[in-house]
Short mmCIF file of N, CA and C in Angstrom, two decimals:
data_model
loop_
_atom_site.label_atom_id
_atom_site.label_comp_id
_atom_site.label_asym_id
_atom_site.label_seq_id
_atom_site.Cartn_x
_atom_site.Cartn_y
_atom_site.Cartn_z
N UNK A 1 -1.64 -8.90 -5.06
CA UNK A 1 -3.08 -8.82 -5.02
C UNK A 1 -3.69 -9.90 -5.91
N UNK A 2 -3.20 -10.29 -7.20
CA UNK A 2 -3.65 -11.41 -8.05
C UNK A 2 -3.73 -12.76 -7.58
N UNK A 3 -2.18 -12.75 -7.03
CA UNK A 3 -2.36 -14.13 -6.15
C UNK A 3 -2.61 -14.40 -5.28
N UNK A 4 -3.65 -13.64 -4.53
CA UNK A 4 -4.40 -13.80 -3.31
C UNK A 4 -5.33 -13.96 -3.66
N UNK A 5 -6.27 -12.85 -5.28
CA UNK A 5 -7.60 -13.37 -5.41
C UNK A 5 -7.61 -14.80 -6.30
N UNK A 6 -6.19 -15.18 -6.64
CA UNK A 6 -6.77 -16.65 -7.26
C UNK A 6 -6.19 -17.23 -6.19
N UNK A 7 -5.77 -17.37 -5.43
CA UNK A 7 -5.69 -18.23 -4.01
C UNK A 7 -6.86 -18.52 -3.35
N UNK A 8 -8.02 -17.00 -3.17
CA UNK A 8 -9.04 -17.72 -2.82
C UNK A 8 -10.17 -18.42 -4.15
N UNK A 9 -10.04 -18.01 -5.30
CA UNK A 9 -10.91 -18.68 -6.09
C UNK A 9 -10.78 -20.13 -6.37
N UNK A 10 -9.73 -20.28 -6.03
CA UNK A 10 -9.42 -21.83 -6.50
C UNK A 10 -10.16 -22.58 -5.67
N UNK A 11 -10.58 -21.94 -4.15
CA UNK A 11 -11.21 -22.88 -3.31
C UNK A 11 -12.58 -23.15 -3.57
N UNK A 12 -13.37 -22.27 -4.43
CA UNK A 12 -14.50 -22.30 -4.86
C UNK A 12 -15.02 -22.69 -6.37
N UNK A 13 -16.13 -23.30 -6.35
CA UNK A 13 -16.64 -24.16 -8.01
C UNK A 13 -16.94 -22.90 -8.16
N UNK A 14 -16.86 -23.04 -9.79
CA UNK A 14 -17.25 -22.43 -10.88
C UNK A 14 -16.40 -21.28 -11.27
N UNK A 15 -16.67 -20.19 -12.61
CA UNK A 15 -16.28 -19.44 -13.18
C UNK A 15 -16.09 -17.94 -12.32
N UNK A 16 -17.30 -17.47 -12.57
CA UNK A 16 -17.48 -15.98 -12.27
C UNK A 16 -17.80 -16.35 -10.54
N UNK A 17 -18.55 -17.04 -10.12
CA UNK A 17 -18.73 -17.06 -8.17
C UNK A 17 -17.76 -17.48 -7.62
N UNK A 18 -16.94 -17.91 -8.11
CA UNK A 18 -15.48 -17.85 -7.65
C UNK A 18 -14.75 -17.07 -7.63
N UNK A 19 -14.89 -15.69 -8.15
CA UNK A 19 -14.02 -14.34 -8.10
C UNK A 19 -14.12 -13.63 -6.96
N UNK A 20 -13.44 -13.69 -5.75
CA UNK A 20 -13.43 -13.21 -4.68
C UNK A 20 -13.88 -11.85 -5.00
N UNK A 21 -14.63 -11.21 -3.99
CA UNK A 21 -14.83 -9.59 -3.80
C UNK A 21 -13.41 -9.19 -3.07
N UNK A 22 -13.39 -7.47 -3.67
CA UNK A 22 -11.94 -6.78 -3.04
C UNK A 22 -11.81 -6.93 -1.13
N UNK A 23 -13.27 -6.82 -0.69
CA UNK A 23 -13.14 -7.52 0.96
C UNK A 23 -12.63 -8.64 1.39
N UNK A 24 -12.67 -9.43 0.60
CA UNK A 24 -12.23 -10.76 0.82
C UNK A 24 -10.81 -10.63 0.80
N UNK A 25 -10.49 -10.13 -0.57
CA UNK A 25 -8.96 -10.39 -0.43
C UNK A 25 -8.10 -9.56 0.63
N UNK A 26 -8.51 -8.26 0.70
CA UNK A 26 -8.06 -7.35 1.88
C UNK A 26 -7.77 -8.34 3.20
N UNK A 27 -8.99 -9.08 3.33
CA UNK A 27 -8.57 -9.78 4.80
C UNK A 27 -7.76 -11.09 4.61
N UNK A 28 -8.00 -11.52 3.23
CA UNK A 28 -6.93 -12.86 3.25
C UNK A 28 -5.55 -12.20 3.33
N UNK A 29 -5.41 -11.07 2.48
CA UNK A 29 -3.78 -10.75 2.76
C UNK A 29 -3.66 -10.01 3.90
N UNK A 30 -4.36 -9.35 4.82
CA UNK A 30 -4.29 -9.13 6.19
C UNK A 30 -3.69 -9.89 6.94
N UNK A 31 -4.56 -11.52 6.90
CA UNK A 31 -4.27 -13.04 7.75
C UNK A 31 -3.03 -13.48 7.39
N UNK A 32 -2.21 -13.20 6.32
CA UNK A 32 -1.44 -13.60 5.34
C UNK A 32 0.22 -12.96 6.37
N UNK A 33 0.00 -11.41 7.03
CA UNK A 33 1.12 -10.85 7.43
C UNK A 33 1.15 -10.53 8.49
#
């Protein structure tokens, strides 16, 4: 779960708006398997 939400933060500038919401990551690791 960690390295999915910094998988997607890395794609985005800055600090805190870069912290994916728990929806987000649900579907990146969805796409993921």
């Amino acid at each position: 779960f960690a390295h999915a939400a910094a998988a997607i933060a890395v794609t985005r500038p800055g600090a805190q708006p870069s912290v994916p919401w728990r929806n987000e990551i649900d579907e990146f690791l969805s796409q993921q398997r």
